[in-house]
């Protein structure tokens, strides 16, 4: 059926394009028919085609033929959407329609996105993003001990080589070397491309009646006060972040002594066990508040029990199924096309984990260079959350086959992972033994979670704050890198470990900047997932907000059909309703609100305040 669809589009497309678009004014019933039938079928088929081309390219990223196929598919897709837009959608006004779902679809269909560019410019934009992605995914650096190496022979790539050094090394100078070498090999090489990318993206935005690309991205959140809303979320959680930062800073000082200069209250960015200092879980051992109390060491259990990559995916799938949700083995089944480990056949691939919906109601895939460890186990749950969302909204029309807002999509798998990460659940699935539940052990566990979730918040916020300023022109190219570090200092309270200049382009050393992928979704998701988690815990009878004896962070909603029903109710709506309505379905509240984050971390916050004041 998939192949049939593609053949179908390939055959009719020249025909479609040959016809000079004559404008058609449709009444409500005619529009309904078009959207439910012809448009649904052809738009889904072209979407399949683009996704297949992109999949083939991203799993063989140095293959120029495959890149050319992406380009052709992108141009065909743009021609298709332009044609429909000119003929049917351009002049529609949502207010002219009665059916709320049609109104919502019209609002969406009026936008052409990058397809609004002429062919030459769209081709240039596509090539530019591909070139940046290619630099990012194929960048290599020499090992610390062999800095003059032959890159082709012994160069390290980000996954798994460079990330492993950053995660495990405790050598200040080695960390510094790797931190800088990665930025030299990735971001710095795409500075000029990024200018082209910004100009063309803005041109497309203007053609869609937006001021700039930042405004396009924010439009997805359907809130006139979006920037204010997220700033408020940050204000809610910043005090907790600052306590965590102070505590972790004192531990880093213990480890690195005089090498670490924190006299200005800022910490150097290379010491957090993560290339971007975005999550700090890899230094959990160092910052453990009670070294003698029980600790979670899932990495060890996974090795001891000889878990395979496939086992990790199946274990995650089992959790979703335990809630009565849809099995998703198809998405990690390699014979159905999935890529769940880094190929060893010489292909270069884009390793950054992703989940794919091929728009045909049948094909869903995960692409990930998985390693057997706890961090990747959690990422698998994250990706499986995307897949579950795809499956749940599969029956919606194509315009609604999206998250209620982009943050929802990023939050689902993480919500599941909050439950999976509890000692209670890890014991149930035999990945944790002899855990002694005490105040000390629960502070240790909360610290692990804070190193992931609270540490992430300012990073999740600043990437798009920076890009919004870049797109709007508030910061000029000559100041791009300096501005990046202003935000890193302002929000994360971290600084570069070596001098930076405008020869560098440190934002480009992060996948989503190189790959044209918006990021504020993750910030929103880090709030939303705690709202979802709390609600599912209540639903499962695992948490009662009035009972202060059972803390929120202990809840495991595994096997709760009631929790599964709640999730399904929200996910199956896709983007057919405003996200605040979907949020209400899932949590009873219509507002983004970080109070569930604070409720979850309450005991740790108390602990940190007391420790830090001494
Ligand atoms: O990119 C991702 C996912 C794929 S949507 C692996 N994440 C962000 C990142 O890696 O920077 C998940 C958390 C934040
Ligand atoms: Zn994701």
Short mmCIF file of C-alpha atoms and ligand atoms in Angstrom, two decimals, residues 278-279 352-354 379 382-383 386 410 414 456 459 510-512 519 522 526, ligand 1:
data_model
loop_
_atom_site.label_atom_id
_atom_site.label_comp_id
_atom_site.label_asym_id
_atom_site.label_seq_id
_atom_site.Cartn_x
_atom_site.Cartn_y
_atom_site.Cartn_z
CA UNK A 278 22.28 20.37 29.59
CA UNK A 279 21.76 17.35 31.84
CA UNK A 352 20.69 11.90 17.21
CA UNK A 353 17.69 9.83 18.34
CA UNK A 354 14.39 10.42 16.56
CA UNK A 379 15.82 8.01 25.78
CA UNK A 382 11.18 9.25 25.23
CA UNK A 383 11.17 8.07 21.61
CA UNK A 386 6.51 9.98 20.23
CA UNK A 410 8.27 15.91 23.84
CA UNK A 414 9.38 11.55 29.61
CA UNK A 456 17.94 20.99 31.92
CA UNK A 459 19.28 25.20 28.79
CA UNK A 510 24.16 21.50 19.37
CA UNK A 511 22.15 19.22 17.10
CA UNK A 512 18.89 21.15 17.05
CA UNK A 519 13.86 23.67 21.14
CA UNK A 522 11.69 20.64 25.53
CA UNK A 526 9.90 19.60 31.24
O1 LIG B 1 16.46 15.69 21.13
C1 LIG B 1 15.97 15.08 22.05
C2 LIG B 1 15.35 13.71 21.80
C3 LIG B 1 14.81 13.56 20.45
S1 LIG B 1 13.36 14.46 20.20
C4 LIG B 1 16.40 12.64 22.00
N1 LIG B 1 16.02 15.59 23.30
C5 LIG B 1 16.64 16.88 23.59
C6 LIG B 1 18.14 16.86 23.40
O2 LIG B 1 18.71 15.77 23.23
O3 LIG B 1 18.75 17.92 23.42
C7 LIG B 1 15.45 14.99 24.50
C8 LIG B 1 15.78 15.90 25.62
C9 LIG B 1 16.29 17.18 25.02
#
